[in-house]
CSV table of C-alpha atoms in Angstrom, one decimal:
chain,number,residue,atom,x,y,z
U,1,MET,CA,0.0,0.0,0.0
U,2,LYS,CA,2.8,2.3,0.9
U,3,ASN,CA,4.6,1.7,-2.5
U,4,PHE,CA,1.3,2.3,-4.3
U,5,TRP,CA,0.8,5.6,-2.5
U,6,ILE,CA,4.4,6.7,-3.3
U,7,LYS,CA,3.8,5.9,-7.0
U,8,PHE,CA,0.6,7.9,-7.0
U,9,VAL,CA,2.1,10.9,-5.3
U,10,ASN,CA,5.1,10.9,-7.7
U,11,LEU,CA,2.8,11.4,-10.6
U,12,PHE,CA,2.2,15.0,-9.4
U,13,LEU,CA,5.7,15.9,-8.4
U,14,ASP,CA,8.6,17.5,-10.3
U,15,LYS,CA,11.6,15.3,-11.1
U,16,GLN,CA,13.7,16.7,-8.2
U,17,ASP,CA,10.9,15.9,-5.7
U,18,ILE,CA,10.2,12.3,-6.8
U,19,ILE,CA,10.6,9.8,-3.9
U,20,PRO,CA,12.6,6.6,-4.8
U,21,GLU,CA,10.7,3.4,-4.0
U,22,GLY,CA,11.8,1.8,-0.7
U,23,GLU,CA,13.4,5.0,0.6
U,24,ASN,CA,12.8,6.0,4.2
U,25,ILE,CA,12.0,9.7,4.3
U,26,THR,CA,12.0,12.0,7.3
U,27,ARG,CA,8.8,13.5,8.7
U,28,PHE,CA,9.9,17.0,7.5
U,29,LYS,CA,10.4,15.8,3.9
U,30,ASN,CA,7.2,13.8,4.1
U,31,ALA,CA,5.2,16.9,5.1
U,32,LYS,CA,7.0,19.0,2.3
U,33,VAL,CA,6.3,16.4,-0.3
U,34,PHE,CA,2.6,16.0,0.8
U,35,TYR,CA,2.1,19.8,0.6
U,36,LYS,CA,3.5,19.9,-2.9
U,37,PHE,CA,1.3,16.9,-3.9
U,38,LYS,CA,-1.8,18.6,-2.4
U,39,VAL,CA,-1.1,21.9,-4.3
U,40,SER,CA,-0.5,20.0,-7.6
U,41,PHE,CA,-3.5,17.8,-7.2
U,42,LYS,CA,-5.8,20.7,-6.4
U,43,GLN,CA,-4.4,22.6,-9.4
U,44,LEU,CA,-5.1,19.6,-11.6
U,45,LEU,CA,-8.7,19.4,-10.5
U,46,LYS,CA,-9.2,23.1,-11.0
U,47,GLU,CA,-7.7,23.0,-14.5
U,48,SER,CA,-9.8,19.9,-15.4
U,49,LEU,CA,-12.9,21.7,-14.3
U,50,PHE,CA,-12.0,24.8,-16.4
U,51,ILE,CA,-11.3,22.6,-19.5
U,52,ILE,CA,-14.5,20.5,-19.2
U,53,THR,CA,-16.6,23.7,-18.8
U,54,GLY,CA,-14.9,25.2,-21.8
U,55,ILE,CA,-15.5,22.1,-23.9
U,56,PHE,CA,-19.2,22.0,-23.2
U,57,ALA,CA,-19.6,25.8,-23.7
U,58,ALA,CA,-17.8,25.6,-27.0
U,59,ALA,CA,-19.8,22.6,-28.2
U,60,PHE,CA,-23.1,24.3,-27.2
U,61,GLY,CA,-22.1,27.4,-29.2
U,62,LEU,CA,-21.2,25.4,-32.2
U,63,GLU,CA,-24.2,23.0,-32.3
U,64,SER,CA,-26.9,25.3,-31.1
U,65,PHE,CA,-26.0,28.5,-33.0
U,66,LEU,CA,-23.2,28.4,-35.6
U,67,LEU,CA,-23.5,25.0,-37.3
U,68,PRO,CA,-27.2,25.0,-38.1
U,69,ASN,CA,-27.0,28.6,-39.6
U,70,ASN,CA,-23.7,28.0,-41.6
U,71,PHE,CA,-21.8,30.7,-39.6
U,72,ILE,CA,-18.1,30.5,-39.0
U,73,ASP,CA,-15.6,31.9,-36.5
U,74,GLY,CA,-11.9,32.8,-36.8
U,75,GLY,CA,-9.0,30.5,-36.3
U,76,ALA,CA,-8.8,26.7,-36.6
U,77,THR,CA,-12.4,26.4,-35.5
U,78,GLY,CA,-13.5,28.8,-38.3
U,79,ILE,CA,-11.6,26.7,-40.9
U,80,ALA,CA,-13.3,23.6,-39.6
U,81,LEU,CA,-16.7,25.3,-39.8
U,82,LEU,CA,-16.0,26.6,-43.3
U,83,ILE,CA,-15.0,23.2,-44.7
U,84,SER,CA,-17.9,21.5,-42.9
U,85,GLY,CA,-20.3,24.0,-44.5
U,86,VAL,CA,-18.9,23.7,-48.0
U,87,ALA,CA,-18.0,20.0,-48.2
U,88,ASP,CA,-20.6,18.6,-45.8
U,89,MET,CA,-18.0,16.8,-43.7
U,90,PRO,CA,-18.5,16.0,-40.0
U,91,LEU,CA,-17.2,18.9,-37.8
U,92,TYR,CA,-15.7,16.6,-35.2
U,93,TRP,CA,-13.3,15.0,-37.7
U,94,LEU,CA,-12.3,18.3,-39.1
U,95,ILE,CA,-11.6,19.7,-35.6
U,96,LEU,CA,-9.3,16.8,-34.9
U,97,ILE,CA,-7.5,16.9,-38.3
U,98,ILE,CA,-7.1,20.7,-38.5
U,99,ASN,CA,-5.8,21.1,-34.9
U,100,PHE,CA,-3.4,18.1,-35.1
U,101,PRO,CA,-0.5,20.1,-36.6
U,102,PHE,CA,-1.1,22.8,-34.0
U,103,VAL,CA,-0.7,20.3,-31.2
U,104,LEU,CA,2.6,19.1,-32.6
U,105,LEU,CA,3.7,22.7,-33.0
U,106,GLY,CA,2.6,23.4,-29.4
U,107,LEU,CA,4.9,20.5,-28.3
U,108,LYS,CA,7.8,22.4,-29.8
U,109,VAL,CA,6.8,26.0,-29.0
U,110,VAL,CA,5.2,25.7,-25.5
U,111,GLY,CA,6.0,22.3,-24.0
U,112,LYS,CA,5.0,18.7,-23.4
U,113,GLN,CA,2.5,19.4,-20.7
U,114,PHE,CA,0.7,22.0,-22.8
U,115,ALA,CA,0.6,19.6,-25.8
U,116,ILE,CA,-0.8,16.7,-23.7
U,117,LYS,CA,-3.6,18.9,-22.2
U,118,THR,CA,-4.4,20.5,-25.6
U,119,SER,CA,-4.6,17.1,-27.4
U,120,ILE,CA,-6.9,15.7,-24.7
U,121,ALA,CA,-9.1,18.9,-24.7
U,122,ILE,CA,-9.5,18.8,-28.5
U,123,GLY,CA,-10.2,15.1,-28.5
U,124,VAL,CA,-12.9,15.4,-25.9
U,125,LEU,CA,-14.4,18.4,-27.7
U,126,ALA,CA,-14.6,16.3,-30.9
U,127,LEU,CA,-16.2,13.5,-28.9
U,128,VAL,CA,-18.8,15.8,-27.3
U,129,ILE,CA,-19.7,17.2,-30.7
U,130,ALA,CA,-20.1,13.7,-32.1
U,131,THR,CA,-22.1,12.2,-29.2
U,132,VAL,CA,-23.9,15.1,-27.4
U,133,HIS,CA,-26.6,16.8,-29.5
U,134,PHE,CA,-27.7,20.3,-28.3
U,135,PRO,CA,-30.9,21.8,-29.8
U,136,GLU,CA,-31.0,24.7,-32.1
U,137,VAL,CA,-31.9,27.8,-30.0
U,138,THR,CA,-32.7,30.4,-32.7
U,139,ASP,CA,-32.5,31.1,-36.4
U,140,ASP,CA,-32.3,34.9,-35.9
U,141,LYS,CA,-29.0,35.8,-37.6
U,142,LEU,CA,-27.9,38.5,-35.3
U,143,LEU,CA,-28.6,36.4,-32.2
U,144,VAL,CA,-26.8,33.5,-33.7
U,145,ALA,CA,-23.7,35.6,-34.5
U,146,VAL,CA,-23.6,37.3,-31.0
U,147,PHE,CA,-24.5,34.3,-28.8
U,148,GLY,CA,-22.7,31.7,-30.9
U,149,GLY,CA,-19.5,33.9,-30.5
U,150,PHE,CA,-20.2,34.4,-26.8
U,151,PHE,CA,-20.4,30.7,-26.0
U,152,LEU,CA,-17.5,29.7,-28.3
U,153,GLY,CA,-15.3,32.5,-26.9
U,154,ALA,CA,-16.2,31.5,-23.3
U,155,GLY,CA,-15.3,27.9,-24.1
U,156,ILE,CA,-11.9,28.8,-25.5
U,157,GLY,CA,-11.3,31.1,-22.6
U,158,PHE,CA,-12.1,28.5,-20.0
U,159,ALA,CA,-9.8,26.0,-21.7
U,160,VAL,CA,-7.0,28.6,-21.7
U,161,ARG,CA,-7.7,29.1,-17.9
U,162,GLY,CA,-7.1,25.4,-17.6
U,163,GLY,CA,-3.8,25.5,-19.4
U,164,ALA,CA,-4.9,24.2,-22.8
U,165,VAL,CA,-6.4,25.5,-26.1
U,166,ILE,CA,-9.2,24.1,-28.2
U,167,ASP,CA,-8.3,26.3,-31.1
U,168,GLY,CA,-4.7,26.0,-32.3
U,169,THR,CA,-4.3,29.3,-34.1
U,170,GLU,CA,-2.6,31.1,-31.2
U,171,VAL,CA,0.1,28.4,-31.2
U,172,LEU,CA,0.8,29.1,-34.8
U,173,ALA,CA,0.8,32.9,-34.1
U,174,ILE,CA,3.3,32.4,-31.3
U,175,PHE,CA,5.6,30.4,-33.6
U,176,LEU,CA,5.3,32.8,-36.5
U,177,SER,CA,5.9,35.8,-34.3
U,178,ARG,CA,9.2,34.4,-33.2
U,179,LYS,CA,10.2,33.6,-36.8
U,180,LEU,CA,9.0,36.8,-38.5
U,181,GLY,CA,9.2,39.3,-35.6
U,182,ALA,CA,5.6,40.4,-36.0
U,183,SER,CA,3.2,40.6,-33.1
U,184,ILE,CA,0.9,37.7,-32.2
U,185,GLY,CA,-2.2,40.0,-32.7
U,186,ASP,CA,-1.1,41.0,-36.2
U,187,ILE,CA,-0.6,37.3,-37.3
U,188,ILE,CA,-4.0,36.3,-35.9
U,189,MET,CA,-5.6,39.2,-37.7
U,190,ILE,CA,-4.0,38.2,-41.1
U,191,VAL,CA,-5.1,34.6,-40.6
U,192,ASN,CA,-8.7,35.7,-39.9
U,193,VAL,CA,-8.8,38.1,-42.9
U,194,ILE,CA,-7.9,35.1,-45.1
U,195,ILE,CA,-10.6,33.0,-43.5
U,196,PHE,CA,-13.3,35.6,-43.8
U,197,SER,CA,-12.4,36.5,-47.3
U,198,THR,CA,-12.6,32.8,-48.3
U,199,ALA,CA,-16.0,32.6,-46.5
U,200,ALA,CA,-17.3,35.6,-48.5
U,201,TYR,CA,-16.2,33.9,-51.7
U,202,LEU,CA,-17.5,30.3,-50.9
U,203,LEU,CA,-20.6,31.1,-48.8
U,204,SER,CA,-21.8,34.7,-49.2
U,205,ILE,CA,-20.7,38.2,-48.2
U,206,GLU,CA,-23.6,38.4,-45.7
U,207,ALA,CA,-22.5,35.1,-44.1
U,208,ALA,CA,-18.9,36.5,-43.9
U,209,LEU,CA,-20.1,39.7,-42.3
U,210,TYR,CA,-22.2,37.9,-39.7
U,211,SER,CA,-19.3,35.6,-39.0
U,212,MET,CA,-17.1,38.6,-38.3
U,213,ILE,CA,-19.6,39.7,-35.6
U,214,THR,CA,-19.3,36.1,-34.2
U,215,TYR,CA,-15.5,36.5,-34.1
U,216,PHE,CA,-15.6,39.9,-32.3
U,217,ALA,CA,-18.1,38.5,-29.8
U,218,ALA,CA,-15.9,35.4,-29.2
U,219,SER,CA,-12.7,37.4,-28.9
U,220,LYS,CA,-14.2,39.9,-26.4
U,221,THR,CA,-15.7,37.0,-24.3
U,222,LEU,CA,-12.4,35.2,-24.4
U,223,ASP,CA,-10.6,38.3,-23.0
U,224,PHE,CA,-13.3,38.7,-20.3
U,225,VAL,CA,-13.0,35.0,-19.2
U,226,VAL,CA,-9.2,34.9,-19.2
U,227,GLU,CA,-8.5,38.3,-17.6
U,228,GLY,CA,-11.4,38.3,-15.2
U,229,ILE,CA,-13.9,41.0,-14.2
U,230,GLU,CA,-11.5,43.3,-12.3
U,231,GLU,CA,-8.8,45.0,-14.2
U,232,TYR,CA,-5.7,45.7,-12.1
U,233,ILE,CA,-3.5,48.8,-12.4
U,234,GLY,CA,0.1,48.9,-11.1
U,235,VAL,CA,0.8,52.4,-9.7
U,236,THR,CA,4.4,53.7,-9.1
U,237,ILE,CA,4.6,56.9,-7.1
U,238,ILE,CA,7.7,59.1,-6.6
U,239,SER,CA,7.2,61.9,-4.1
U,240,VAL,CA,9.0,63.8,-1.3
U,241,HIS,CA,6.0,63.0,0.8
U,242,SER,CA,6.3,59.2,0.3
U,243,GLU,CA,5.6,58.3,3.9
U,244,GLU,CA,2.3,60.2,4.0
U,245,ILE,CA,1.3,58.6,0.7
U,246,ARG,CA,2.3,55.2,2.1
U,247,GLN,CA,0.1,55.7,5.2
U,248,MET,CA,-2.8,56.9,3.0
U,249,ILE,CA,-2.7,53.8,0.7
U,250,LEU,CA,-2.5,51.4,3.7
U,251,HIS,CA,-5.2,52.9,5.9
U,252,LYS,CA,-7.5,54.8,3.5
U,253,MET,CA,-7.3,52.7,0.4
U,254,ARG,CA,-6.6,49.5,2.5
U,255,ARG,CA,-4.1,48.3,-0.2
U,256,GLY,CA,-0.7,46.7,0.1
U,257,VAL,CA,2.4,48.8,-0.6
U,258,THR,CA,5.9,47.9,-1.6
U,259,ILE,CA,8.8,50.4,-1.1
U,260,TYR,CA,11.7,50.6,-3.4
U,261,LYS,CA,14.8,52.5,-2.4
U,262,GLY,CA,15.6,55.0,-5.1
U,263,GLU,CA,17.8,58.0,-5.9
U,264,ARG,CA,17.2,61.2,-7.8
U,265,GLY,CA,18.6,61.2,-11.4
U,266,VAL,CA,19.2,65.0,-11.2
U,267,LYS,CA,21.5,65.7,-8.2
U,268,HIS,CA,20.9,68.7,-5.9
U,269,GLN,CA,23.6,70.2,-3.7
U,270,HIS,CA,23.0,70.3,0.1
U,271,THR,CA,20.0,68.0,-0.2
U,272,ASP,CA,19.5,64.2,0.3
U,273,ASP,CA,19.0,62.7,-3.1
U,274,ASN,CA,17.7,59.3,-1.7
U,275,LEU,CA,14.0,58.7,-1.9
U,276,ASP,CA,11.4,56.0,-1.4
U,277,ILE,CA,9.5,54.8,-4.5
U,278,ILE,CA,6.0,53.5,-3.7
U,279,TYR,CA,4.4,50.7,-5.7
U,280,SER,CA,0.9,49.4,-5.3
U,281,VAL,CA,-1.8,47.5,-7.2
U,282,VAL,CA,-5.4,48.8,-7.4
U,283,THR,CA,-8.5,48.1,-9.5
U,284,ARG,CA,-9.5,50.5,-12.2
U,285,LEU,CA,-12.5,51.5,-10.2
U,286,GLU,CA,-10.3,52.7,-7.3
U,287,LEU,CA,-7.9,54.6,-9.6
U,288,ASN,CA,-9.8,57.9,-9.5
U,289,ARG,CA,-9.9,57.9,-5.7
U,290,LEU,CA,-6.2,57.1,-5.4
U,291,ASN,CA,-5.3,60.0,-7.8
U,292,THR,CA,-7.5,62.4,-5.7
U,293,GLU,CA,-5.8,61.3,-2.4
U,294,ILE,CA,-2.3,61.7,-3.9
U,295,LEU,CA,-3.2,65.1,-5.2
U,296,LYS,CA,-4.3,66.1,-1.7
U,297,ILE,CA,-0.9,65.2,-0.3
U,298,ASP,CA,1.5,66.2,-3.2
U,299,LYS,CA,0.3,67.9,-6.4
U,300,ASN,CA,3.8,67.5,-7.9
U,301,ALA,CA,4.0,63.7,-7.3
U,302,PHE,CA,5.2,61.7,-10.3
U,303,VAL,CA,2.7,58.9,-10.9
U,304,VAL,CA,3.2,56.1,-13.4
U,305,MET,CA,0.3,53.7,-14.1
U,306,ALA,CA,0.4,50.4,-16.1
U,307,SER,CA,-2.2,47.7,-16.8
U,308,VAL,CA,-1.6,44.4,-14.9
U,309,LYS,CA,-2.9,41.3,-16.7
U,310,ASN,CA,-3.2,39.2,-13.6
U,311,ALA,CA,-2.5,39.6,-9.9
U,312,LYS,CA,-2.8,37.3,-6.9
U,313,GLY,CA,-1.7,37.0,-3.3
U,314,GLY,CA,-0.7,39.9,-1.1
U,315,MET,CA,-3.4,42.5,-0.5
U,316,ILE,CA,-5.1,42.4,-3.9
U,317,LYS,CA,-8.5,42.2,-2.2
U,318,ARG,CA,-9.4,45.0,0.1
U,319,ARG,CA,-9.5,44.1,3.8
U,320,PRO,CA,-8.9,45.8,7.1
U,321,LEU,CA,-5.3,46.0,8.4
U,322,HIS,CA,-4.6,44.4,11.7
């Protein structure tokens, strides 16, 4: 039983933490290994839940909105929908075939773990489309375009939150951006222009235009799901009244603060050129209040703000200081 437990735990550990079979480990190492196992196992469950939710959301968007109305999306899914509409081929086979090269590319560009998760996610998506049949919700073209894009974008976003993709276009974009020096966004845009132009030629201009609405709805929903509801702003403040500003952020804003030790670039005689640089993270909704409070203390404070894609730990959520 002990050897079975060790083998099971080793599945979730990094190479340097793996316990050799038959080795007697100390209580401290046992606790450390168990903690790492617990974190890895909980993360795996969380990622699996995200990916499964994403698969069913995407399948619902495809079967209940896009497929019955011959609409397409961008990326690999859009290519699969376009070929399915023109050649009358099963969508689930096309999703597997078209995304297969992207999975191999993901193995090279991102890594083995990503490629395994992505191949499983795409395989399960194809299986769900083949076996689970969702009813058609509406034939109103505008509703189909908006809500088909919404559910498909949500599905792709949840899969990304789980560490996988169910549309391999972004893997191609990452690869080409490294080779060509272009941005990922530019490459995705070029790919989608080609897809929608082909759709306008093979289907109709009206179908291509509605499909562009689908793509915009999907991309905005994807951003919303991946980045979350709250948008965080990193704020750097340089002021001679740094201590007063620090106290204000801690006790009025109830946010965490980090102090960097800095030095003036322009030197002044007979004055101390050392200063404290304040860094804090707030939500966009709190930004106006923070600027007002800084203005009350020092109207000449130098404030730099930058968008933060994701933030966790520390005092990200407001809470009283003890």
